[in-house]
Coordinates of N, CA and C in Angstrom, one line a residue:
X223 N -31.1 -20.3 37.2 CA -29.8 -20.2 37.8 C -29.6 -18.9 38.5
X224 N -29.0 -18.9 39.9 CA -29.1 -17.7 40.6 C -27.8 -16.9 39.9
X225 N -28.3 -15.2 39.9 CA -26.9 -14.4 39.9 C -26.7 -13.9 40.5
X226 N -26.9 -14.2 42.2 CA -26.8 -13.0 43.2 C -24.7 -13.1 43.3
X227 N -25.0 -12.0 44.2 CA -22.9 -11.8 44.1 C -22.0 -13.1 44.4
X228 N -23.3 -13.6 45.4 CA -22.5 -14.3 46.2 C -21.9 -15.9 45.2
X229 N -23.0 -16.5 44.5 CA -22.5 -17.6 43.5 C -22.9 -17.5 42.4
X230 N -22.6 -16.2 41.4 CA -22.8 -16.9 39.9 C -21.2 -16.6 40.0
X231 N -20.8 -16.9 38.6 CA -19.7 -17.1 37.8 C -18.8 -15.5 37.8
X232 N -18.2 -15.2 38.2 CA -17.5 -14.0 37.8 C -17.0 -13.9 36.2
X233 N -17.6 -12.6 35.8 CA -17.6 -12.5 34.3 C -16.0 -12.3 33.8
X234 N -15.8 -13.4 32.1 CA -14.4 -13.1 32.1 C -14.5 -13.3 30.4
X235 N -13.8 -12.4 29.9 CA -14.2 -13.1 28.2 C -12.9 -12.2 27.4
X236 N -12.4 -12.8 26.4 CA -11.3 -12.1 25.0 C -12.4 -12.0 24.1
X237 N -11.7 -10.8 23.3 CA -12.4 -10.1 22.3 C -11.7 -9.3 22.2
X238 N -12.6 -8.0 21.4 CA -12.4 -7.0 20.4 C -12.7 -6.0 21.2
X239 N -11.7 -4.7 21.7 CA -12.4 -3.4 22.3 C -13.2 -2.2 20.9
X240 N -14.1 -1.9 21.3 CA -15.0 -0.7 20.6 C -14.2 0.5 21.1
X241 N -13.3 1.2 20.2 CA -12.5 2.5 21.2 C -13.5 3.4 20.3
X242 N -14.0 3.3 21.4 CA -15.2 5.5 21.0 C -15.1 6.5 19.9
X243 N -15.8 6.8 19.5 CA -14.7 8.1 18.4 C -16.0 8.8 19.1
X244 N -16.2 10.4 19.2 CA -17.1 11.4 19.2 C -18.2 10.8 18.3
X245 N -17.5 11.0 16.8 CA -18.7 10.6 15.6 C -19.5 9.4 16.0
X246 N -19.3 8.4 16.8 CA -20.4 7.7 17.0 C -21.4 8.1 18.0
X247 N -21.4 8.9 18.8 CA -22.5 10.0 19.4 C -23.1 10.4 18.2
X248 N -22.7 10.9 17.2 CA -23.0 12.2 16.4 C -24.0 11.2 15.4
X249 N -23.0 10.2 15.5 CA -24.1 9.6 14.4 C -25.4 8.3 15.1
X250 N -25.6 8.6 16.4 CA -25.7 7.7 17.2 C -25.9 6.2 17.3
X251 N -24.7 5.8 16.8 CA -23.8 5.2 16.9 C -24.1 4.0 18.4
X252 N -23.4 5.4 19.5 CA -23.6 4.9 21.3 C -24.2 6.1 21.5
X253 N -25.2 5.6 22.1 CA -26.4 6.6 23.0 C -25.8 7.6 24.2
X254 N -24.5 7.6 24.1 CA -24.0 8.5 25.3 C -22.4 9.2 24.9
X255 N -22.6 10.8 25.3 CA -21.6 11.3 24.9 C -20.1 10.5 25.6
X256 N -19.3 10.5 25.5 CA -18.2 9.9 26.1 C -17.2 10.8 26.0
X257 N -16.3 11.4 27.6 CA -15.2 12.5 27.4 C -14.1 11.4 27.3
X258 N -12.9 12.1 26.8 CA -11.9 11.6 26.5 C -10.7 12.2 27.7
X259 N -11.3 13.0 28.3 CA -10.3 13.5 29.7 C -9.9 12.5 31.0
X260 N -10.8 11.6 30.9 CA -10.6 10.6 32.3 C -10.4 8.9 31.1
X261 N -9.9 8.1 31.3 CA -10.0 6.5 31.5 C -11.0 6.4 31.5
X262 N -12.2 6.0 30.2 CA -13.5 5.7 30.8 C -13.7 4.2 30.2
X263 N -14.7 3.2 30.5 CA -15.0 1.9 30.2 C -16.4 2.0 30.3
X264 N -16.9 1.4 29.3 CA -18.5 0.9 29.7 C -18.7 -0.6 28.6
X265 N -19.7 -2.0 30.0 CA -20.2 -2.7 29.0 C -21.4 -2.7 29.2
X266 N -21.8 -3.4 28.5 CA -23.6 -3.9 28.3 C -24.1 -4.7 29.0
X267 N -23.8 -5.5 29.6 CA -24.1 -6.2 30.6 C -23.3 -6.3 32.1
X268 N -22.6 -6.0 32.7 CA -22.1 -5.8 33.7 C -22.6 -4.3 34.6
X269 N -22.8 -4.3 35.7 CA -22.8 -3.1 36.3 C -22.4 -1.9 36.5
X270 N -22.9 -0.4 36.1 CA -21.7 0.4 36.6 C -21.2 0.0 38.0
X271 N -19.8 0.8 37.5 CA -19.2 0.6 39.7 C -18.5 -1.0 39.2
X272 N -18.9 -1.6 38.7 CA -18.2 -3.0 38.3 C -16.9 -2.5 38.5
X273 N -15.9 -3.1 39.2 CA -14.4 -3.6 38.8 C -14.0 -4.5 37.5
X274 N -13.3 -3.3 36.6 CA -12.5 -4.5 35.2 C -12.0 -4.8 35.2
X275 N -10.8 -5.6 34.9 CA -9.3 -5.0 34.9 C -9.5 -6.0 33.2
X276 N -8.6 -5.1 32.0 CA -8.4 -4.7 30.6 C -6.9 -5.2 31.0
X277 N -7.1 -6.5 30.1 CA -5.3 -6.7 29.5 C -5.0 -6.5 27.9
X278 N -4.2 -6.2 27.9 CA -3.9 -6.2 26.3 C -2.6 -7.4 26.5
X279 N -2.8 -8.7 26.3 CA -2.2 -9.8 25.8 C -0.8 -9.7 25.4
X280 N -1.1 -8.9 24.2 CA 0.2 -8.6 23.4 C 1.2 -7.7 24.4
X281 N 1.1 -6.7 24.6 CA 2.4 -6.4 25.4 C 2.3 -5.9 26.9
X282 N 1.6 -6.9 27.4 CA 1.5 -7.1 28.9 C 0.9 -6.5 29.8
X283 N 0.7 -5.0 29.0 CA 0.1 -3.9 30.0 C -1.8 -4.1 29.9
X284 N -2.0 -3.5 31.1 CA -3.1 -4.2 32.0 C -4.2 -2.5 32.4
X285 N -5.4 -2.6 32.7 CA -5.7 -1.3 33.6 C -6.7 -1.8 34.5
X286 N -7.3 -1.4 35.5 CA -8.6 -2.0 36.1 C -8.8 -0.9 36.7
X287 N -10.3 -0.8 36.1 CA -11.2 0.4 36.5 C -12.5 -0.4 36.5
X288 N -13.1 0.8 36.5 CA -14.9 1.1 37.3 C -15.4 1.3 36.2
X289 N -15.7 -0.1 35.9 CA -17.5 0.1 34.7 C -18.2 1.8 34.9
X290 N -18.2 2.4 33.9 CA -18.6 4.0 33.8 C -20.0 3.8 33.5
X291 N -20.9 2.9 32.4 CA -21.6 3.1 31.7 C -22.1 1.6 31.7
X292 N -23.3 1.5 31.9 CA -23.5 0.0 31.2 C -24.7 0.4 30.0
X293 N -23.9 0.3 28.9 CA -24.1 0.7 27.7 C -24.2 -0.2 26.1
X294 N -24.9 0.0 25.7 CA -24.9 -0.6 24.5 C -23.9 -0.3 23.4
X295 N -23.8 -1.1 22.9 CA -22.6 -0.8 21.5 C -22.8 -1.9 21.1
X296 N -22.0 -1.7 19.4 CA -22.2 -3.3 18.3 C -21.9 -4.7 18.9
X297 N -22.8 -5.0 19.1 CA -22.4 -7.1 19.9 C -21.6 -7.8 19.0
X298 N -20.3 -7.1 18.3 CA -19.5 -7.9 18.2 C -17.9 -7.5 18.7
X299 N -18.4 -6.5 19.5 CA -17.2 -6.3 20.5 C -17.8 -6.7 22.2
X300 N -16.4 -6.7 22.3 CA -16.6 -7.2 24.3 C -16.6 -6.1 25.0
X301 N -16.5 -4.9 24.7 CA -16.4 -3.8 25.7 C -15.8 -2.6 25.0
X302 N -16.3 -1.1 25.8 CA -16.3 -0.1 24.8 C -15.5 0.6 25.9
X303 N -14.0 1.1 25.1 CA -13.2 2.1 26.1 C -13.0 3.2 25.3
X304 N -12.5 3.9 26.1 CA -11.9 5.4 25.2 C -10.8 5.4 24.7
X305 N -10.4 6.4 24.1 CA -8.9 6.7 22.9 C -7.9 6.5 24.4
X306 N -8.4 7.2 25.7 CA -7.0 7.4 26.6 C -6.8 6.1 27.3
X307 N -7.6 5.3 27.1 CA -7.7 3.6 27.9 C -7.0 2.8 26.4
X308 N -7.7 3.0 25.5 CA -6.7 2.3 24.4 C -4.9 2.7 24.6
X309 N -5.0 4.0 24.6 CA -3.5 4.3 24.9 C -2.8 3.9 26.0
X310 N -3.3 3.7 27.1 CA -2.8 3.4 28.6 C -2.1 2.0 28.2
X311 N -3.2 1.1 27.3 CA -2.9 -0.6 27.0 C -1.9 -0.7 26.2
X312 N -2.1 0.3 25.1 CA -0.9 0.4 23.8 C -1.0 -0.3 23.0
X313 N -2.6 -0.5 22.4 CA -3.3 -1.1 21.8 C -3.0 -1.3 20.4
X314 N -3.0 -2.2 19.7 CA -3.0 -1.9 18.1 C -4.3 -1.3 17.6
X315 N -4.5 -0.1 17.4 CA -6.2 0.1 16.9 C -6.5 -0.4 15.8
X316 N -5.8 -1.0 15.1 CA -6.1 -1.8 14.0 C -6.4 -3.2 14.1
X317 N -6.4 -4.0 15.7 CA -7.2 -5.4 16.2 C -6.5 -5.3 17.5
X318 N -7.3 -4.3 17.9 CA -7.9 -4.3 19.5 C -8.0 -5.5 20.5
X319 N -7.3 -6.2 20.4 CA -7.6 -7.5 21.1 C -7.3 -7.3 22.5
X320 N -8.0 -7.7 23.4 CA -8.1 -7.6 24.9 C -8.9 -8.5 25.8
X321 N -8.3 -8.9 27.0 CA -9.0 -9.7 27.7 C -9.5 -9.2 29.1
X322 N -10.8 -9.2 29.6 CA -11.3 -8.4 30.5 C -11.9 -9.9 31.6
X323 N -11.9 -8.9 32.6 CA -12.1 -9.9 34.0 C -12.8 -8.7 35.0
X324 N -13.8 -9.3 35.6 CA -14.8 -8.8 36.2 C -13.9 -9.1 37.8
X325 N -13.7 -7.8 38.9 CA -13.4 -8.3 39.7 C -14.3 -8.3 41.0
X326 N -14.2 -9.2 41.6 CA -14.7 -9.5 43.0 C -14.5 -8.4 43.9
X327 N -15.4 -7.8 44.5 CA -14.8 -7.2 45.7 C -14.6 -8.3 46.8
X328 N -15.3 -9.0 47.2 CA -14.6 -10.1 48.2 C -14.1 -11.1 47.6
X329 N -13.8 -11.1 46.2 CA -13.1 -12.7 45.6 C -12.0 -12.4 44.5
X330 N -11.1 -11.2 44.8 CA -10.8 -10.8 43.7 C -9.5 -11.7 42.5
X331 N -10.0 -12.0 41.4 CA -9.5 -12.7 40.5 C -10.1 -14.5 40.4
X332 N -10.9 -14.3 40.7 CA -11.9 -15.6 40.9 C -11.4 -16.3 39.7
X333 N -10.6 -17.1 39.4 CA -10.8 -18.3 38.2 C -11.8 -19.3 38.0
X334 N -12.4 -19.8 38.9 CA -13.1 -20.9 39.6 C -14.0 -21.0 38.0
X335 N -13.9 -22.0 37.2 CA -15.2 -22.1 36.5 C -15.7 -23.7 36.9
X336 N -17.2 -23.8 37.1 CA -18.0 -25.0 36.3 C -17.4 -26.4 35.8
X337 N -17.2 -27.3 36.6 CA -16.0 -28.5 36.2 C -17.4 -29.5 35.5
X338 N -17.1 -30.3 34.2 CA -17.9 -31.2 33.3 C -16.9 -32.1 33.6
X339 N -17.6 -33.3 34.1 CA -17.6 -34.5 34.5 C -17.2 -35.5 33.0
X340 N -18.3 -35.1 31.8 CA -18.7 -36.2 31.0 C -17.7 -35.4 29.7
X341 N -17.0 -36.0 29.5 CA -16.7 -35.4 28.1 C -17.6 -35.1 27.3
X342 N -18.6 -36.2 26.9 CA -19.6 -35.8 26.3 C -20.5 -34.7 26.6
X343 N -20.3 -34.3 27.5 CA -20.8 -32.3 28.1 C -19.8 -31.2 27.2
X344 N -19.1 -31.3 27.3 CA -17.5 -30.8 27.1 C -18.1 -30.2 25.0
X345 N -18.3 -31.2 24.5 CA -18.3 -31.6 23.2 C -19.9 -31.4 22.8
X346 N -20.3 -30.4 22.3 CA -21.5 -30.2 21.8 C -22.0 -30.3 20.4
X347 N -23.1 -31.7 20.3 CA -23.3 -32.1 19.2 C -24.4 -31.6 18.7
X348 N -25.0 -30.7 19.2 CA -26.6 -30.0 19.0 C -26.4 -28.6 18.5
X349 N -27.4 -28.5 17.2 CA -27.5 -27.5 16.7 C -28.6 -26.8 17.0
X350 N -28.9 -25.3 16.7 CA -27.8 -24.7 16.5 C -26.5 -24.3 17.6
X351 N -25.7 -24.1 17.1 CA -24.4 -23.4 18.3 C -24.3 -22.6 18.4
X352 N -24.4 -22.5 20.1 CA -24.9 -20.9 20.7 C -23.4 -20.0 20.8
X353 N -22.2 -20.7 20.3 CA -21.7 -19.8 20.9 C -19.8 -20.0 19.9
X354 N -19.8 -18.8 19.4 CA -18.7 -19.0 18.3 C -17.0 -18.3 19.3
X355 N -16.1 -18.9 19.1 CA -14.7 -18.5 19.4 C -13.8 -18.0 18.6
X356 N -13.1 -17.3 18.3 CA -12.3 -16.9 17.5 C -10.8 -16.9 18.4
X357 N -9.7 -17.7 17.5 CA -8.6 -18.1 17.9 C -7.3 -17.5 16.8
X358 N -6.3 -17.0 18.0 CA -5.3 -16.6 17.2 C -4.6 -17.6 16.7
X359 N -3.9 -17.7 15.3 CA -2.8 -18.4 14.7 C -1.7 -18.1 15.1
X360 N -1.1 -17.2 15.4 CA 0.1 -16.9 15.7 C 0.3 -17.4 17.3
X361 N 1.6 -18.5 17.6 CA 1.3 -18.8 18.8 C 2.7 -18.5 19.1
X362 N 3.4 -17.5 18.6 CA 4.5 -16.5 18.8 C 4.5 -16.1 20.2
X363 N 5.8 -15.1 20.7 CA 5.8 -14.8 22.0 C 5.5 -13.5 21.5
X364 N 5.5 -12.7 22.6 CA 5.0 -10.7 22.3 C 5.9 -10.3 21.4
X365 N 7.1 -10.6 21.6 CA 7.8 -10.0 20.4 C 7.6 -10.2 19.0
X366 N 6.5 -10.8 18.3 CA 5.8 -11.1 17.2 C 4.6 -9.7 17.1
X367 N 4.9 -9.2 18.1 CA 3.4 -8.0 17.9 C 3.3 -7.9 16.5
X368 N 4.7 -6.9 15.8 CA 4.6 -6.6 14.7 C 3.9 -7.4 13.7
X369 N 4.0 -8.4 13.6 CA 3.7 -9.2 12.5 C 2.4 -9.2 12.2
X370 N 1.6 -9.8 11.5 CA 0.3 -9.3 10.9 C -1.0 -10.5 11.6
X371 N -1.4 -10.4 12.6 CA -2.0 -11.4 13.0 C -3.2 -12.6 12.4
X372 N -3.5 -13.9 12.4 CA -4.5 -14.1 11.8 C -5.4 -15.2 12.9
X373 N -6.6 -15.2 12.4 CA -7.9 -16.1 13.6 C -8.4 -16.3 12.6
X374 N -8.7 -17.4 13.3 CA -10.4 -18.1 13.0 C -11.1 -18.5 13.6
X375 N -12.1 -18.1 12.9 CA -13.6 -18.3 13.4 C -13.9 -19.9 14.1
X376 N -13.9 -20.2 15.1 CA -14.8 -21.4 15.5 C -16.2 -22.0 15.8
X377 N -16.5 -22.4 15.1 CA -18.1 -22.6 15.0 C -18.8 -23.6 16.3
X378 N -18.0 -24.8 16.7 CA -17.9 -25.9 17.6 C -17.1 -26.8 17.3
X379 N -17.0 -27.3 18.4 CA -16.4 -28.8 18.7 C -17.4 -30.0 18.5
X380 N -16.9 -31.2 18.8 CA -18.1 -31.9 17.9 C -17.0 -33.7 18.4
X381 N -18.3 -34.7 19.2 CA -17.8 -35.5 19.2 C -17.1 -36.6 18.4
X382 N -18.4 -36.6 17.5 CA -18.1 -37.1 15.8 C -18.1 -36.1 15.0
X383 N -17.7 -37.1 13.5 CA -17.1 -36.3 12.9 C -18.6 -35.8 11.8
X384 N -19.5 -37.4 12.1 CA -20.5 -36.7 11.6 C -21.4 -35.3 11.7
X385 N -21.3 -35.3 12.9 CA -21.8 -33.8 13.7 C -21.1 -32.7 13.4
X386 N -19.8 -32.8 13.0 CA -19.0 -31.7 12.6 C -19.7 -31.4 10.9
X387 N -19.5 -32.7 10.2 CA -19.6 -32.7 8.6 C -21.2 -31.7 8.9
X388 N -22.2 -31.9 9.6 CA -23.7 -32.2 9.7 C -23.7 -30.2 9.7
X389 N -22.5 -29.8 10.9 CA -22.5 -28.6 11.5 C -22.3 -27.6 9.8
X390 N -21.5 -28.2 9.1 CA -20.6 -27.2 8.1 C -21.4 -27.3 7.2
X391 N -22.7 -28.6 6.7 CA -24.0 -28.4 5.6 C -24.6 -27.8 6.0
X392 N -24.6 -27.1 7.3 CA -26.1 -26.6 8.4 C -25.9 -24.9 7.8
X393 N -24.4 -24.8 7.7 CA -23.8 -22.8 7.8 C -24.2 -23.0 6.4
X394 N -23.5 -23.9 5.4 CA -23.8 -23.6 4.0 C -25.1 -23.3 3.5
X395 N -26.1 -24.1 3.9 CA -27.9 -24.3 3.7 C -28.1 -23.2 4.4
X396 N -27.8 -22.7 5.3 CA -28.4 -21.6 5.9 C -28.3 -20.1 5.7
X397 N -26.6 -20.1 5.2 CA -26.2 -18.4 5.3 C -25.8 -18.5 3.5
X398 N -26.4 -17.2 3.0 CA -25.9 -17.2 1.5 C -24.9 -16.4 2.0
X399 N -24.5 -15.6 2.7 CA -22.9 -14.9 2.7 C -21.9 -16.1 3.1
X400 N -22.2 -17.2 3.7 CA -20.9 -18.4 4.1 C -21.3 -19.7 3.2
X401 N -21.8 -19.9 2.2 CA -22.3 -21.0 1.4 C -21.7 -21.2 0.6
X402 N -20.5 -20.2 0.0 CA -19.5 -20.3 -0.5 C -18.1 -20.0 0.0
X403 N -17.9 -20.0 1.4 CA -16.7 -20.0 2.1 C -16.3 -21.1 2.7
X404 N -14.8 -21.1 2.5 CA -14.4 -22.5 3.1 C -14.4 -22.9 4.0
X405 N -15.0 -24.1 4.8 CA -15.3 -24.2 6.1 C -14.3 -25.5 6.5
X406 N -13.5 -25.6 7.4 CA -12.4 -26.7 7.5 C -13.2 -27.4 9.0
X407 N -12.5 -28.9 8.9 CA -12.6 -29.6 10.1 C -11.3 -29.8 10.8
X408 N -10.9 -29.8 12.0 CA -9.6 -30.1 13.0 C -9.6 -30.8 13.3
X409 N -9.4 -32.4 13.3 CA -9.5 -33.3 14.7 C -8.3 -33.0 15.3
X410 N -9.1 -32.5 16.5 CA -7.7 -32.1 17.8 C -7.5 -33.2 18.5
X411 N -8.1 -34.2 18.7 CA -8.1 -35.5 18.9 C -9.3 -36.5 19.0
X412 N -8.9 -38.0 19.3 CA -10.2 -38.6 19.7 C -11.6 -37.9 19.9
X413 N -12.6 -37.8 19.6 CA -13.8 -37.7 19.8 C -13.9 -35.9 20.1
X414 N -12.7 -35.7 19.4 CA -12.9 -33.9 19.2 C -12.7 -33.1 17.7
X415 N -13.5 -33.2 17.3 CA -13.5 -32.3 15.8 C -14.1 -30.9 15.7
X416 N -12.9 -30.1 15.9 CA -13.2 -28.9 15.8 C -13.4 -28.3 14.2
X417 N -14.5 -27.3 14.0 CA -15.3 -26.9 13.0 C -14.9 -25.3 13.2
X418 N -14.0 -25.0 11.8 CA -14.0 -23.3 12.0 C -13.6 -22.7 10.3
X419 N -13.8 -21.5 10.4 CA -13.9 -20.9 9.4 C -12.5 -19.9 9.4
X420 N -12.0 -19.5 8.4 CA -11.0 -18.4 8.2 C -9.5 -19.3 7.7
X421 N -7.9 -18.4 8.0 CA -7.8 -17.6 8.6 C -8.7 -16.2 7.9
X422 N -8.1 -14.9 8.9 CA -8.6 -13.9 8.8 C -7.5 -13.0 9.0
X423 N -7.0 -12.0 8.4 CA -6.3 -10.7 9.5 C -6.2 -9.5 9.4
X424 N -8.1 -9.3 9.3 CA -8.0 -8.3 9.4 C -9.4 -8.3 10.0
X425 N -10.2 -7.0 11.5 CA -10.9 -6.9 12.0 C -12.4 -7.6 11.0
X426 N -11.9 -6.6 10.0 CA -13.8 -6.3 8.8 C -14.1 -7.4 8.4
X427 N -12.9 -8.0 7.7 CA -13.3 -9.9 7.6 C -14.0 -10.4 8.4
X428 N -13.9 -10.5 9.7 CA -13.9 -11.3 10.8 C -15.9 -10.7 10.9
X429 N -16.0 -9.6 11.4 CA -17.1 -8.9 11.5 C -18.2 -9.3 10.4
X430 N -17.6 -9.6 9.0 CA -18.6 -9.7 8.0 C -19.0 -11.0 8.6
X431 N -18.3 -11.8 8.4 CA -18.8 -13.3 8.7 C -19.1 -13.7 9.9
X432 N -19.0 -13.1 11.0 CA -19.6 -12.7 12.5 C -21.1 -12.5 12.1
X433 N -21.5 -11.5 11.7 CA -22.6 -10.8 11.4 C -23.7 -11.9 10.3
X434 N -22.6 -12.8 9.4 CA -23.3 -13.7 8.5 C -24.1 -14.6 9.8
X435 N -23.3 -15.4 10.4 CA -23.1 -15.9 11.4 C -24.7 -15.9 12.8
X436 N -24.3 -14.4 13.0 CA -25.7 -14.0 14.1 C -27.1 -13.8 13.1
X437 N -27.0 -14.1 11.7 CA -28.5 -14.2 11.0 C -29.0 -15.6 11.0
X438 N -27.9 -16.6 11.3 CA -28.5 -18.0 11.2 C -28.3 -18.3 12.6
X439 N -28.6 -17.6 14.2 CA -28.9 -17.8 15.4 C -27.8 -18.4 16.1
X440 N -26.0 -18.0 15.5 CA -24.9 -18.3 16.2 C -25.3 -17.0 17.5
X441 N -25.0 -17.6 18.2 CA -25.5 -16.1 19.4 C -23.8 -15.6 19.8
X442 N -23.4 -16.1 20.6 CA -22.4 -15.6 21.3 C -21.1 -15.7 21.1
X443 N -19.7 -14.8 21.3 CA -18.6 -14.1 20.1 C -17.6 -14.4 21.5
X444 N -16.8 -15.2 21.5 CA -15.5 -15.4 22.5 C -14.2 -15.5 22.2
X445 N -13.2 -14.9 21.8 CA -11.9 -14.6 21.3 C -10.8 -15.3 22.3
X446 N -10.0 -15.9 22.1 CA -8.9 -16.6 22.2 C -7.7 -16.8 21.5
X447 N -6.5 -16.2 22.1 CA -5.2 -16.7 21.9 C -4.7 -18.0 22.2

């Protein structure tokens, strides 16, 4: 699949921000000192010079800057900012939740995704599942900030229900940290059974069983309100 500028996908994903401390240089942690005097941003896969723009969901405020760093940090956050970018957002640093969007310089705010024809595309019955979501419970308006939020883990969707039942003996046989956690099924409707784990509300929960998770070859971490 090509990624030249002109047609791959413009990058867009929810999650968890990494806000910087020093000590994670010190302890190296992230391979690169980071000042706290400017707005800085760096991800792991996007370009420096990249256009971001950082929402914080919860109370509306927004920033878009220039990829600083394309840098490593723990792959179970989406992007690493600093203490003065957390503050610009007005972040809870206690679940950082933010949604980031790669912008276009000639397409800027691209939504355009990938249209699936077949439902049966839509609904993935093949193990392993490359790719876990984590969804908020609270479907409150902003003025719920305060309250204490909770997610769960999503493992997949699933046309049958066998494939869902098949998906949740697959995490138990495989992970001894989730072989005794409760694993629930959703039918969201007809020929959709969603498979997830939690609630949760608090970041370390979430992370433990994230981490259980990427030992049995779940790859990739997408957050949703």
């Amino acid at each position: 699949m090509s990624t030249n500028k002109y047609d791959r996908n413009t990058y867009n994903s929810k999650g968890f921000a990494y806000i910087y401390d020093v000590k994670d240089y010190d302890k190296k942690v992230i391979k690169k000192r980071i000042s706290n005097t400017e707005a800085v941003i760096a991800h792991h896969s996007l370009r420096k010079g990249t256009l971001i723009k950082i929402i914080n969901p919860m109370s509306g405020k927004c920033e878009t800057l220039k990829n600083k760093y394309n840098l490593d940090y723990p792959n179970f956050y989406n992007i690493l900012i600093n203490d003065l970018v957390a503050k610009k957002l007005d972040l809870n640093l206690d679940v950082p939740y933010v949604e980031i969007e790669e912008i276009r310089k000639n397409k800027s705010f691209i939504a355009k995704k990938t249209e699936m024809f077949d439902e049966e595309k839509q609904i993935h019955d093949s193990a392993p599942v490359e790719k876990v979501s984590i969804s908020n419970l609270n479907k409150k308006k902003k003025n719920t900030l305060a309250r204490k939020k909770k997610f769960i883990v999503i493992l997949g969707n699933f046309y049958t229900l066998d494939s869902a039942k098949n998906l949740v003996k697959r995490v138990k046989n495989d992970s001894y940290e989730l072989k005794n956690k409760k694993i629930s099924i959703f039918k969201k409707k007809e020929h959709n059974y969603e498979v997830f784990l939690g609630p949760y509300d608090t970041i370390k929960k979430i992370k433990n069983d994230y981490i259980a998770l990427k030992k049995i070859n779940f790859e990739e971490i997408d957050i949703k309100l």
